[in-house]
Short mmCIF file of C-alpha atoms and ligand atoms in Angstrom, two decimals:
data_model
loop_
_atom_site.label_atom_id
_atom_site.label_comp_id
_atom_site.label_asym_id
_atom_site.label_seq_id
_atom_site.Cartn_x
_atom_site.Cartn_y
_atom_site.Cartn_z
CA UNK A 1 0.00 0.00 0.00
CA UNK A 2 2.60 2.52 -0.66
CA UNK A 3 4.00 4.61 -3.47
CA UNK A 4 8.29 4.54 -4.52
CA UNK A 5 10.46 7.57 -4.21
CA UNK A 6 9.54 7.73 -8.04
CA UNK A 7 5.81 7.45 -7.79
CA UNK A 8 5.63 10.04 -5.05
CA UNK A 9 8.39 12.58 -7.08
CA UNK A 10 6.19 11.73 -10.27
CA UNK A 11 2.18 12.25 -9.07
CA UNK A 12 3.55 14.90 -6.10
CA UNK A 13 0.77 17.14 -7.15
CA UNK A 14 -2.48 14.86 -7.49
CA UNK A 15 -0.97 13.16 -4.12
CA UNK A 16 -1.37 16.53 -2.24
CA UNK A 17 -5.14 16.51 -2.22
CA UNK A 18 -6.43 15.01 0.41
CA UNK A 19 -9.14 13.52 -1.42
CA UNK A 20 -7.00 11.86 -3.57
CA UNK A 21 -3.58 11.09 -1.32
CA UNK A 22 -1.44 8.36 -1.16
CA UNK A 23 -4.25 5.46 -1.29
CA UNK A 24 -5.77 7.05 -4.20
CA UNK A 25 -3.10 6.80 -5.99
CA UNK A 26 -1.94 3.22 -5.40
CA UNK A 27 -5.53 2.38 -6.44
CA UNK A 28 -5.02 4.23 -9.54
CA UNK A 29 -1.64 1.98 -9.84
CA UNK A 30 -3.46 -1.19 -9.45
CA UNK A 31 -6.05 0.10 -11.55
CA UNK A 32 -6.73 -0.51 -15.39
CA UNK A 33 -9.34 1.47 -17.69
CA UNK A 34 -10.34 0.92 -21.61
CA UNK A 35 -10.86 3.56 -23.65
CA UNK A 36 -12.65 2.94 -26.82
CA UNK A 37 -12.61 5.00 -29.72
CA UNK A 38 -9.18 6.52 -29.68
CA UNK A 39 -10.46 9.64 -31.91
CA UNK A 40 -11.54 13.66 -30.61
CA UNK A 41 -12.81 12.09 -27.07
CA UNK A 42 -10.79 9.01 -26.78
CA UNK A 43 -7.32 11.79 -27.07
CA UNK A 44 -7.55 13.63 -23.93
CA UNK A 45 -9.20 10.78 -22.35
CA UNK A 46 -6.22 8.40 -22.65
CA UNK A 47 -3.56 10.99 -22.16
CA UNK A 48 -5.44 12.30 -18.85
CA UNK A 49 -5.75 8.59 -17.56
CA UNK A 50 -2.15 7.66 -17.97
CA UNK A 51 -0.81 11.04 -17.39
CA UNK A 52 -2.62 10.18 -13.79
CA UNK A 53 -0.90 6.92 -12.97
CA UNK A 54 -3.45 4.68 -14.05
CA UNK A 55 -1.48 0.87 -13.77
CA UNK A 56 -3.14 -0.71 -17.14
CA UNK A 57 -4.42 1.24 -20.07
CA UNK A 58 -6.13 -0.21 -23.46
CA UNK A 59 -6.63 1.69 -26.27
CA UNK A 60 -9.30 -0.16 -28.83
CA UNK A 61 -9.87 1.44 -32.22
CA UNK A 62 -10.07 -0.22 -35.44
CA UNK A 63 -9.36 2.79 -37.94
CA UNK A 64 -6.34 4.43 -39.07
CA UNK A 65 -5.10 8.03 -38.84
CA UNK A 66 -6.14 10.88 -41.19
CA UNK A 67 -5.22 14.25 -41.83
CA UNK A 68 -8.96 15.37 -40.78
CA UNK A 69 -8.61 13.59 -37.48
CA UNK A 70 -5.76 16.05 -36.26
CA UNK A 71 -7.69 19.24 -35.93
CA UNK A 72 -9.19 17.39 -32.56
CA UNK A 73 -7.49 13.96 -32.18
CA UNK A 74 -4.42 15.10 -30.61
CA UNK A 75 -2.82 11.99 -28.99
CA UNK A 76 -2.15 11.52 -32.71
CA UNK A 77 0.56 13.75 -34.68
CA UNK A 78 0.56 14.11 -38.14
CA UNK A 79 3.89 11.93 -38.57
CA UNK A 80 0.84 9.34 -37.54
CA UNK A 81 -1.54 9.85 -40.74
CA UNK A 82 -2.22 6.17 -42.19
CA UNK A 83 -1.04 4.31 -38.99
CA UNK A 84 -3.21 2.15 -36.46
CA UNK A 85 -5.36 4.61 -33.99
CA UNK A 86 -4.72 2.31 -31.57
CA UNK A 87 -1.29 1.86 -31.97
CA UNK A 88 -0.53 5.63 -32.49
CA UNK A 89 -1.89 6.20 -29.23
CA UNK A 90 0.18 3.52 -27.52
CA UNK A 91 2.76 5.59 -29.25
CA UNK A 92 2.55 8.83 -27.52
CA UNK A 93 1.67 7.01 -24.11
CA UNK A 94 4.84 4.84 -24.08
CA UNK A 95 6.22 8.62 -24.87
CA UNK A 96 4.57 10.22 -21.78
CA UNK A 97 4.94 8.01 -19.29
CA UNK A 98 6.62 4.54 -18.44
CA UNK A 99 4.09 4.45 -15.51
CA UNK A 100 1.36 3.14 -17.46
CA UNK A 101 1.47 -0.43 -19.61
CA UNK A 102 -0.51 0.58 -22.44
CA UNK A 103 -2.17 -2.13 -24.80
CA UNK A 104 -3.39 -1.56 -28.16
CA UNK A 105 -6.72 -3.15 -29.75
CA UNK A 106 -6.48 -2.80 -33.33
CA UNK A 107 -9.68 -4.08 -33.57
CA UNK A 108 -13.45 -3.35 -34.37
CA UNK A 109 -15.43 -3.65 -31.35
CA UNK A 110 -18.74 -6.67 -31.71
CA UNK A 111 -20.55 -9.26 -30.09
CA UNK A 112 -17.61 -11.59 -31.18
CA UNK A 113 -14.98 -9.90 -29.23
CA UNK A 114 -16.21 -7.17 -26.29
CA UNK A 115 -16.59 -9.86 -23.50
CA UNK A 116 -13.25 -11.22 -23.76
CA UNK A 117 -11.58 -7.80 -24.43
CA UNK A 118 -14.05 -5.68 -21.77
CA UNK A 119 -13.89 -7.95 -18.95
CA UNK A 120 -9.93 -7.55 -18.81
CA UNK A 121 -10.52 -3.43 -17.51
CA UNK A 122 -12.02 -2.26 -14.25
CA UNK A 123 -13.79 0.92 -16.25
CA UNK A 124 -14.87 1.40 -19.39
CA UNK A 125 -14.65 4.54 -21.82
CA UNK A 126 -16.90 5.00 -24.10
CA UNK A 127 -14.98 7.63 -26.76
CA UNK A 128 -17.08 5.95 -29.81
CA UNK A 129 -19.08 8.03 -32.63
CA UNK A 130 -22.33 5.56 -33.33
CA UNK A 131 -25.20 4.06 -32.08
CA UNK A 132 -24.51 0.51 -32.30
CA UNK A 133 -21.38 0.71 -30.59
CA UNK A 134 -22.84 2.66 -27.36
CA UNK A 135 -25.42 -0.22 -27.26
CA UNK A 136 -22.77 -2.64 -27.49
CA UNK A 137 -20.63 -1.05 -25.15
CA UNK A 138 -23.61 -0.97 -22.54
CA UNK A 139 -25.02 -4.16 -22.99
CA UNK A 140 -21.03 -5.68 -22.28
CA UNK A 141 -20.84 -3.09 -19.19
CA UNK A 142 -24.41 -4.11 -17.75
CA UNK A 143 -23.58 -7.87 -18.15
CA UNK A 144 -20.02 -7.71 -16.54
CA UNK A 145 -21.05 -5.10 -13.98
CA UNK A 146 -18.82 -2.32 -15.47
CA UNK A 147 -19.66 0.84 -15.52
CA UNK A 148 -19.51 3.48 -18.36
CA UNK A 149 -18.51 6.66 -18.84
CA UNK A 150 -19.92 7.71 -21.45
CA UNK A 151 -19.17 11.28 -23.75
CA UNK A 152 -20.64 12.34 -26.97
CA UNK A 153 -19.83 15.63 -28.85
CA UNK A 154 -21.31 17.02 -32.37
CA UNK A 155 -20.42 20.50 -33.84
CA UNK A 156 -20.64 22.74 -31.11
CA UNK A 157 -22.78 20.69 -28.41
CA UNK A 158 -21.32 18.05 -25.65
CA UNK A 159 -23.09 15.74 -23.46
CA UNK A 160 -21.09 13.46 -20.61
CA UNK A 161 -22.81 10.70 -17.83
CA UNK A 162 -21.33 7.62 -16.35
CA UNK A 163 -24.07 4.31 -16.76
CA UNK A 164 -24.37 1.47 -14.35
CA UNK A 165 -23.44 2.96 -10.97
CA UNK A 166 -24.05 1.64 -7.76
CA UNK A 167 -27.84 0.41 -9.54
CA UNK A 168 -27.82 3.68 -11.45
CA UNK A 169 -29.68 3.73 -14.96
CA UNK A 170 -27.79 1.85 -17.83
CA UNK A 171 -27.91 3.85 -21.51
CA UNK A 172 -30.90 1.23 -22.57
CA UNK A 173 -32.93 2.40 -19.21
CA UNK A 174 -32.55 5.99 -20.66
CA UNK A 175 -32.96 4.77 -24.61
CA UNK A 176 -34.64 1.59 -24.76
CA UNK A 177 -34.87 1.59 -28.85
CA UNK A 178 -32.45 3.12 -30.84
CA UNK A 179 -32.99 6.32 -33.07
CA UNK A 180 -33.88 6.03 -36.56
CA UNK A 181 -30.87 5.91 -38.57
CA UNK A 182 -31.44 8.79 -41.16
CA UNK A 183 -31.92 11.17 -38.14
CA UNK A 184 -28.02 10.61 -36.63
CA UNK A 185 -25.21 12.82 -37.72
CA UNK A 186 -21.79 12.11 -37.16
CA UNK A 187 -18.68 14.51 -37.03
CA UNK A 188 -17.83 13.66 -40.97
CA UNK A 189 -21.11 15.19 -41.94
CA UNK A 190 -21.59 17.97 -39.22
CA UNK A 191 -18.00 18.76 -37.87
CA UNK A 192 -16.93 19.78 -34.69
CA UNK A 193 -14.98 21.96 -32.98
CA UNK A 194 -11.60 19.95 -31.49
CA UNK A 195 -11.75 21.86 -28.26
CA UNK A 196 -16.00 20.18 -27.66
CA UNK A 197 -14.41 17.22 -27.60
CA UNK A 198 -11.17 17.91 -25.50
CA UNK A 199 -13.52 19.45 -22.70
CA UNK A 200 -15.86 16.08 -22.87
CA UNK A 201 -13.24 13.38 -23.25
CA UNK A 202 -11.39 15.22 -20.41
CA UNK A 203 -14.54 14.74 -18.12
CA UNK A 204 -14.41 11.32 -19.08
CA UNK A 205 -10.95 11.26 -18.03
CA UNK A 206 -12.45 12.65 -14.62
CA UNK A 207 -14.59 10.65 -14.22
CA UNK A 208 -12.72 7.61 -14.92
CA UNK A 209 -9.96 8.47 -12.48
CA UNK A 210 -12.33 9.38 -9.69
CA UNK A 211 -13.99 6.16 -9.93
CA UNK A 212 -10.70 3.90 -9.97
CA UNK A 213 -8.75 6.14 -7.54
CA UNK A 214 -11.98 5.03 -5.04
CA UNK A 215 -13.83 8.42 -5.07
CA UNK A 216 -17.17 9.10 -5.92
CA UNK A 217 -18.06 10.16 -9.87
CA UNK A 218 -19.69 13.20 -10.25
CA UNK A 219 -22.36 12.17 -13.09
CA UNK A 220 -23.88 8.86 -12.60
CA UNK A 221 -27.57 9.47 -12.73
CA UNK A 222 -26.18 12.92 -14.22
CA UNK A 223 -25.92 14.34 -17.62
CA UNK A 224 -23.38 17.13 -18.46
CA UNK A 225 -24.83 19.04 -21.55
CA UNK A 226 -22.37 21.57 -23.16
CA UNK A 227 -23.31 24.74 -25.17
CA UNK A 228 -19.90 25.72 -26.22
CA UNK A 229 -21.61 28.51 -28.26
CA UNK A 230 -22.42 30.03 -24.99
CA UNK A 231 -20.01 28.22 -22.86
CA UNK A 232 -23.30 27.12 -21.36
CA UNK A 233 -23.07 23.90 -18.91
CA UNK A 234 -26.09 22.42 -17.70
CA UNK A 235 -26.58 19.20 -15.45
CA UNK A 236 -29.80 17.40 -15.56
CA UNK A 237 -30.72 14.48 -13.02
CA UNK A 238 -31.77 11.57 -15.36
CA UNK A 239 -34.36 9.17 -14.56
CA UNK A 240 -33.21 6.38 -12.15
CA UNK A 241 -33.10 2.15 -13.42
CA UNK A 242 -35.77 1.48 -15.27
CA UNK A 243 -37.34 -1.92 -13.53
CA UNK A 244 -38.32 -2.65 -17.48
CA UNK A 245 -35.11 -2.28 -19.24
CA UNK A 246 -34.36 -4.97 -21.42
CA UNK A 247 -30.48 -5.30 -20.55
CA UNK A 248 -30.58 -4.18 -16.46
CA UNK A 249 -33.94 -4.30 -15.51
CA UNK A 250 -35.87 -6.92 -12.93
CA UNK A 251 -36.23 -9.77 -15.83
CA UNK A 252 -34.04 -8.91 -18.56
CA UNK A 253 -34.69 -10.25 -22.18
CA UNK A 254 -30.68 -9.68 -23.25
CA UNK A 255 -28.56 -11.93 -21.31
CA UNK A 256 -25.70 -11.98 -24.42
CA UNK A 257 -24.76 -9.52 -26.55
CA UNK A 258 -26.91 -9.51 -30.05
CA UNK A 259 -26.07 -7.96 -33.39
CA UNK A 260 -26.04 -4.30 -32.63
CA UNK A 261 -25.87 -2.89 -36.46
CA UNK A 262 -29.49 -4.94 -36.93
CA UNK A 263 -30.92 -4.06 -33.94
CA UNK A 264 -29.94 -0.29 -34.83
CA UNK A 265 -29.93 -0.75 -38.16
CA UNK A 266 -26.69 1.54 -39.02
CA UNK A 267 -23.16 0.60 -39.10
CA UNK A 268 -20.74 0.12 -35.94
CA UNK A 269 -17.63 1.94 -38.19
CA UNK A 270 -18.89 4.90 -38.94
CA UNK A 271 -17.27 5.02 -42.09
CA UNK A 272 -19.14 6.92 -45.04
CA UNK A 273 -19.73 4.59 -47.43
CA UNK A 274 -21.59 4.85 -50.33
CA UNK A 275 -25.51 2.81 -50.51
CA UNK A 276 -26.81 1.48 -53.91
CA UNK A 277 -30.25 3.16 -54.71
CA UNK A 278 -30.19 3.59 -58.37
CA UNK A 279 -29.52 1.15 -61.02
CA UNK A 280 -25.55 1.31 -62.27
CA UNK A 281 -27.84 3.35 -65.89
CA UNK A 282 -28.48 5.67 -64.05
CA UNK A 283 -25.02 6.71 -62.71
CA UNK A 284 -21.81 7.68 -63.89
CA UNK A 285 -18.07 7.47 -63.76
CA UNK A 286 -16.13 10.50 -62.35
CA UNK A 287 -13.64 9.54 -65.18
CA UNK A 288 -16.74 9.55 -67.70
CA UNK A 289 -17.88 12.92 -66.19
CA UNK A 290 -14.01 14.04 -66.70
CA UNK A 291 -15.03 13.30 -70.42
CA UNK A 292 -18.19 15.19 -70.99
CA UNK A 293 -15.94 18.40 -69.26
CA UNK A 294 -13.37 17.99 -71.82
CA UNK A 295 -15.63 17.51 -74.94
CA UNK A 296 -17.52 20.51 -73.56
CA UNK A 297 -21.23 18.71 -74.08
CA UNK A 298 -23.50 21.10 -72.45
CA UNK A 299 -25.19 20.03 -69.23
CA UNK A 300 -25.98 21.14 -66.15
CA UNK A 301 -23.71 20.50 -62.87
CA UNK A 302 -26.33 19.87 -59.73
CA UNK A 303 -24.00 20.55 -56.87
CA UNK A 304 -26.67 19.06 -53.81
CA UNK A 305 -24.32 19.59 -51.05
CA UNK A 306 -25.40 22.24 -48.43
CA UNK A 307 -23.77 25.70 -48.46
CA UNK A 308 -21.21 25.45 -46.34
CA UNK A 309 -19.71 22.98 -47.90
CA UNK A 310 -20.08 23.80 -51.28
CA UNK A 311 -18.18 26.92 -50.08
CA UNK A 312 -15.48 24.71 -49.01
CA UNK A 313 -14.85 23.40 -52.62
CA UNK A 314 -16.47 23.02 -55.76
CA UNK A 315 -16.21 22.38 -59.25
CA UNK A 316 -16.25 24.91 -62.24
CA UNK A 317 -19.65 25.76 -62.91
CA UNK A 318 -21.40 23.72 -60.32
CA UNK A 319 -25.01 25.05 -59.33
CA UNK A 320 -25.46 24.73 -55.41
CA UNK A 321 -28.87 23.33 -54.52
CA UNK A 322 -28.56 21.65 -51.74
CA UNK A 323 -30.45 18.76 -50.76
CA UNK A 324 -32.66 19.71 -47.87
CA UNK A 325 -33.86 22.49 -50.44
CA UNK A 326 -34.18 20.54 -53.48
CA UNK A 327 -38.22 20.07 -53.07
CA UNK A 328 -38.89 23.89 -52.95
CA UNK A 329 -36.59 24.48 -55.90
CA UNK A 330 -37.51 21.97 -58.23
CA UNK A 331 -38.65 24.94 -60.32
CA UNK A 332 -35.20 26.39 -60.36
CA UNK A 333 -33.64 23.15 -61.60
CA UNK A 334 -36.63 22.62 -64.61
CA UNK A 335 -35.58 26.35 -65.64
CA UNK A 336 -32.36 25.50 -65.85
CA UNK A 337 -32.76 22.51 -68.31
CA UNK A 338 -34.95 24.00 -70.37
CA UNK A 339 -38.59 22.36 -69.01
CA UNK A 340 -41.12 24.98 -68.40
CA UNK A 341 -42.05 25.59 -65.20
CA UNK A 342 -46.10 25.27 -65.38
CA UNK A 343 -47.46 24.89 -62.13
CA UNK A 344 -45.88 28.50 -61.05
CA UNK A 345 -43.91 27.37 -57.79
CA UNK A 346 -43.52 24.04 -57.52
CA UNK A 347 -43.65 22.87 -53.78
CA UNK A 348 -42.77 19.15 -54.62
CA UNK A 349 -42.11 15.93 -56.72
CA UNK A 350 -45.36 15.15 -57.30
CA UNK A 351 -46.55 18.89 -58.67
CA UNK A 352 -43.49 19.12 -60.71
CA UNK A 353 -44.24 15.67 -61.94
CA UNK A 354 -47.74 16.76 -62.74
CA UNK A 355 -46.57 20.15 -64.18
CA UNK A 356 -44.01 18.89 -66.90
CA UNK A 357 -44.17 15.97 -69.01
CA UNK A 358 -42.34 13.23 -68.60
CA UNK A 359 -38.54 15.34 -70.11
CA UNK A 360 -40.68 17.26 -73.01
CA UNK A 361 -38.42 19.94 -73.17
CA UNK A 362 -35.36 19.09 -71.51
CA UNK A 363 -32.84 20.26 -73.31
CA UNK A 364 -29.76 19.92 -71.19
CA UNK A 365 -29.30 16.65 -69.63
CA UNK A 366 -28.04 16.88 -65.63
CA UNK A 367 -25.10 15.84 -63.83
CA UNK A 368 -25.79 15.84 -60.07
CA UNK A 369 -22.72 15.47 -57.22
CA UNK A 370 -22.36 15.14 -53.77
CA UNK A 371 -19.49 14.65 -51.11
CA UNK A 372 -19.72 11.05 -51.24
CA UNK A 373 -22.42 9.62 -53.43
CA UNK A 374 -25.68 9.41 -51.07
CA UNK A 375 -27.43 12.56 -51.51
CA UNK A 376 -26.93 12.65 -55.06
CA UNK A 377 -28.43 9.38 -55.67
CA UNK A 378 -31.42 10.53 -53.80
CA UNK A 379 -31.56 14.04 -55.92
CA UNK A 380 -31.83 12.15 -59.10
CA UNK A 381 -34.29 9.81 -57.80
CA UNK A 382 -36.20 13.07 -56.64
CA UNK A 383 -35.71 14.61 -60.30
CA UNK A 384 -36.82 11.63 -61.80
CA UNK A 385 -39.96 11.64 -60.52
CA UNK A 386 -40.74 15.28 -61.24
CA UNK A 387 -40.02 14.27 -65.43
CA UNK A 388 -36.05 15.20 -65.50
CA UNK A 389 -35.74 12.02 -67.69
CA UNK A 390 -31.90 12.95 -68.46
CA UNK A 391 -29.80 12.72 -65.51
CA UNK A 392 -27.26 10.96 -63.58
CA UNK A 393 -25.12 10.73 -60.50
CA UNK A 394 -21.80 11.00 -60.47
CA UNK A 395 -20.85 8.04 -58.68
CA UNK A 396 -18.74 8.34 -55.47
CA UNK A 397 -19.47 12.33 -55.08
CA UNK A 398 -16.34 14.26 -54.90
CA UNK A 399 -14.29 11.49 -53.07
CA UNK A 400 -14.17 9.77 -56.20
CA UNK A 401 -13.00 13.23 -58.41
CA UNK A 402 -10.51 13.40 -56.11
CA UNK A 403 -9.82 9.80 -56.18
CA UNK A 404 -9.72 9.19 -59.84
CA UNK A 405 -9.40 12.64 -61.68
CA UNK A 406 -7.84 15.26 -60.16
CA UNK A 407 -5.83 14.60 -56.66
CA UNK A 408 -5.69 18.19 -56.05
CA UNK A 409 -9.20 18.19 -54.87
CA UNK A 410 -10.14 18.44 -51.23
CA UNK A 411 -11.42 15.28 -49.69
CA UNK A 412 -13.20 16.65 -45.91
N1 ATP B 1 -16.98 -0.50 -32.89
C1 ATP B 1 -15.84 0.18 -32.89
N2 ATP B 1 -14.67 -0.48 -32.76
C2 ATP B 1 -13.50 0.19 -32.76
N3 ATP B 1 -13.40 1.53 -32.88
C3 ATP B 1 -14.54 2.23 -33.01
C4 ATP B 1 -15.81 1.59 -33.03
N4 ATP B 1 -16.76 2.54 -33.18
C5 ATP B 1 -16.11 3.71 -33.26
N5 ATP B 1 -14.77 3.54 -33.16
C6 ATP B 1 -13.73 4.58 -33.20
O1 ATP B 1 -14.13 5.66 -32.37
C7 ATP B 1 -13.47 6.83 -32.81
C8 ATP B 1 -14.43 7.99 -32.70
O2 ATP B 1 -13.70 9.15 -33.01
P1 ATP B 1 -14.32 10.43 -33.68
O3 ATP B 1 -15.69 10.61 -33.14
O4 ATP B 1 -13.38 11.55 -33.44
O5 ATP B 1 -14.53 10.05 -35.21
P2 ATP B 1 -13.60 9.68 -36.47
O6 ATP B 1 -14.28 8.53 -37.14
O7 ATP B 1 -12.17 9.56 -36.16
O8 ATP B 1 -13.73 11.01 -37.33
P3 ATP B 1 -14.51 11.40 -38.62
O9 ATP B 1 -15.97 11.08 -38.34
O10 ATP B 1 -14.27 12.86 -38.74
O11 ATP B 1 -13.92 10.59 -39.73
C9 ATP B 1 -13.01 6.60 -34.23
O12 ATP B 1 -11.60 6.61 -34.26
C10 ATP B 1 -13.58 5.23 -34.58
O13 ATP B 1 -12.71 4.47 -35.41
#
């Protein structure tokens, strides 16, 4: 029960409060956490918990570095771009401190693995970016009696509590069915400021290190919300256990983990991939677009980004309509090709479909683009249907310009 000359020389400072002192800190020796998700909260998380003394430290992530995640992830440098997350991390902790045995997870978190790999920590960190994962993580903490601390952060909002305390209510008690899918945004799509998510992940940190030094965490039944805007922080007392919940409750239904990306039927990765929903006919090539550019065929461009981004980067003579606005202007985009606008203003599909018909008219077929594929797909099924008979996506959005026609193009 006592600290070396080393120890005391090294943690001095945290060993000079009284709440902490020297016991504190040997539990925090004997201690070990996991962080998951080594990305904007899983950064100042780790380096906060080993910093601290904390005897055993895992670091699970399955991605690699890129040049987007600096701007927050900053346990990763950008000699680090393309390397193991996990590994990276393990990196700059073997850097900081020899205090700390660090293990990396190069892994992705499922049913198949989180027992085995969860049930080797004391505390778990939950520093992840999507649904499936935070139900997976739960389930895994409720059935090995870990608990959670648990951080989330989106543009310019945070939100921080710590799940299964002392009989305090699990995420599923709180949540018991996940959100539809279409309705969650991630970081890629809505960005973030890197300082949201050093302020969250180093609660987590807090939190973590009060509950293995043998102190009492601030949040459990608690959620931090952050309005970083206003610099705003609110705590709100959740509701306790729920006596129904289908993970913690009094007869629980899930006794082993299930298949978390059906059950919330999105992707544990978060990785924005492009879905199918037109026929390969009705796309193209951003190779074959590079051909139509260079013969100089008219057409129209149909940038459907929103305006932010568009402002980012775009292509020569790109017309922004984004998405979200794409029913009310249908009219604009009929004008534009050359199909009379009959109904006046055209509020949707259906009255544009009704106004023109079927392409009479049309005179310039159109080319519509995205960031990665998804929205554009959904554009030219929209156009379709209000009688824009000539058009096609540019399959892969810009990612695939960039990719496969000019490398000079921002990928974000
Ligand atoms: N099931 C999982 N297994 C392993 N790692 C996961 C899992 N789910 C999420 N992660 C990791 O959690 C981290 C979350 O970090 P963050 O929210 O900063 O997002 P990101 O994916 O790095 O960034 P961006 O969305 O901008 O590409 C990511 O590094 C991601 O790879």
């Amino acid at each position: 029960m006592s600290l070396s000359k080393d120890e005391i020389e090294r943690f001095s400072r945290q060993i000079l409060l009284p709440e902490l002192a020297t016991k504190g800190q040997v539990n925090l020796r004997k201690s070990s956490c996991l962080v998951v998700g080594a990305g904007g909260l899983g950064s100042p998380a780790a380096l906060y918990l080993a910093a601290a003394g904390v005897g055993r430290l895992g670091i699970l992530d399955y991605d690699v570095v890129e040049a987007s995640n600096l701007q927050r992830q900053i346990i990763h440098s950008q000699q680090s771009v393309g390397l193991s997350k996990a590994e990276s991390a393990q990196e700059s902790i073997h850097r900081l401190t020899s205090f700390c045995e660090c293990i990396a997870h190069t892994v992705v978190l499922d049913s198949t693995n989180a027992i085995e790999i969860i049930s080797k920590y004391d505390v778990i960190v939950d520093a992840t970016d999507n649904v499936a994962t935070r139900y997976l993580l739960n389930d895994a903490c409720v059935l090995l009696d870990k608990v959670l601390v648990s951080g989330s952060a989106l543009r310019l909002e945070g939100q921080l509590t710590v799940y299964h305390y002392k009989g305090g209510p699990c995420y599923r008690c709180l949540f018991p069915t996940p959100p539809p899918p279409e309705t969650v945004t991630n970081c890629s799509d809505g960005g973030v400021l890197g300082a949201v998510t050093g302020i969250i992940g180093c609660f987590q940190a807090l939190e973590a290190i009060k509950l293995l030094a043998g102190m009492e965490p601030a949040y459990a039944q608690k959620l931090l919300l952050l309005d970083a805007f206003s610099g705003a922080i609110r705590v709100v007392k959740l509701r306790p256990k729920n006596a129904n919940c289908a993970v913690c409750g009094d007869n629980p239904s899930i006794t082993q983990l299930i298949d978390y990306v059906q059950f919330c039927g999105a992707s544990a990765t978060d990785k924005s991939v492009t879905q199918h929903v037109l026929n390969p006919s009705e796309r193209i090539s951003a190779i074959a677009y590079k051909e139509i550019l260079k013969r100089g065929d008219a057409h129209i461009l149909l940038d459907v980004r929103d305006k932010n981004q568009f402002n980012i980067a775009q292509l020569p003579n790109a017309v922004n309509i984004p998405w979200s606005a794409l029913p009310r202007q249908l009219g604009q985009v009929l004008d534009l090709v050359g199909m009379p606008d009959k109904s006046g203003t055209l509020e949707t599909a259906e009255t544009a479909a009704l106004a023109s018909s079927s392409g009479v008219g049309q005179k310039v077929p159109v080319f519509v683009l995205c960031r990665l594929g998804n929205d554009s797909q959904l554009a030219v099924k929209l156009l379709k249907a209000s009688g824009v008979e000539q058009v096609w996506d540019i399959e892969g959005g810009l990612y695939a310009w960039s990719d496969g026609v000019d490398s000079s193009f921002p990928k974000y």
